[in-house]
Amino acid sequence: MKVDVVILAGAENKGLLRECSDSDYEALIEIKGVPMVKYVVQAALGAELVERVAVVGPVDILRPYLEEVDILVNSKAQIVENISAGIKALQSDRNILILTSDIPLIQSDTIDFFINQCNTREADCYYPIISKEANQSRFPGTQRTYARLRDGVYTGGNIFSIHPRVVDEATDFMRKLVTWRKNPLKLSQVFGLKFIFKFITGRLTISELEKRVHKITGFSAAALVCEYPEIGFDVDKPSDLAFMEKYIGLRQVN
């Protein structure tokens, strides 16, 4: 089954990457002379299982770079509102794939692989997790943030699939996850202190995590183990950007 895609490109360049580029938006920071968002857009457009692509960001600034995109939507201040705006613009009754614009290593076959994974299970929301072994094997020496579960050690991807019907209901939940993702005490208000303690001590399973999300939100969630570390390698600091410059340069040569 084909899906539509929303690419989030509205983040202002106010963080660590500012020392590398004076671009007003992170999506337009160039890698080998190409805006970062362009790599993600090209991967989405080239995927066999993608039908339409919408980009949420500063429309007037993005338009000259993304003429091939089906829909451009002006971004708002918060990421959750941008997700909602992109989904509403597509007016689809199927699951929609959400990607960030800072994963320039992603390729079309990776996107098709994840969509096919989603098609193997019935759920309202799908999220990929990548094993530490796969990440270190593909990109040795790189630093990522990992979580230890009973099933293994994983990092999360910068891509997920969600059905439009649950977006409005899940907005508050998603906002809290984004805001409190690095604060266990705050997250305990959402998931419960006992649940968070089990997570911190590495005794939580993937199945338990899925069931807890369902109990809190009322919608079904599936965490899918994906052996494509490119979807978890985002650019959020100068060392990431330097790695991308080197890696993409080598990929272009080969």
XYZ file of N, CA and C in Angstrom, residues 3 13 34 75 112 219:
18
model
N 1.765 5.312 0.536
C 1.442 6.278 1.576
C 1.875 7.674 1.130
N 17.558 27.742 12.708
C 18.958 27.412 12.997
C 19.460 28.274 14.157
N 24.306 21.177 -1.370
C 22.879 20.863 -1.502
C 22.191 21.055 -0.147
N 5.143 26.556 8.221
C 5.356 25.963 9.535
C 4.924 26.900 10.656
N 11.016 2.616 1.577
C 10.171 1.502 1.133
C 10.214 0.342 2.130
N -4.828 4.489 21.296
C -4.502 4.026 19.950
C -3.357 3.025 20.011
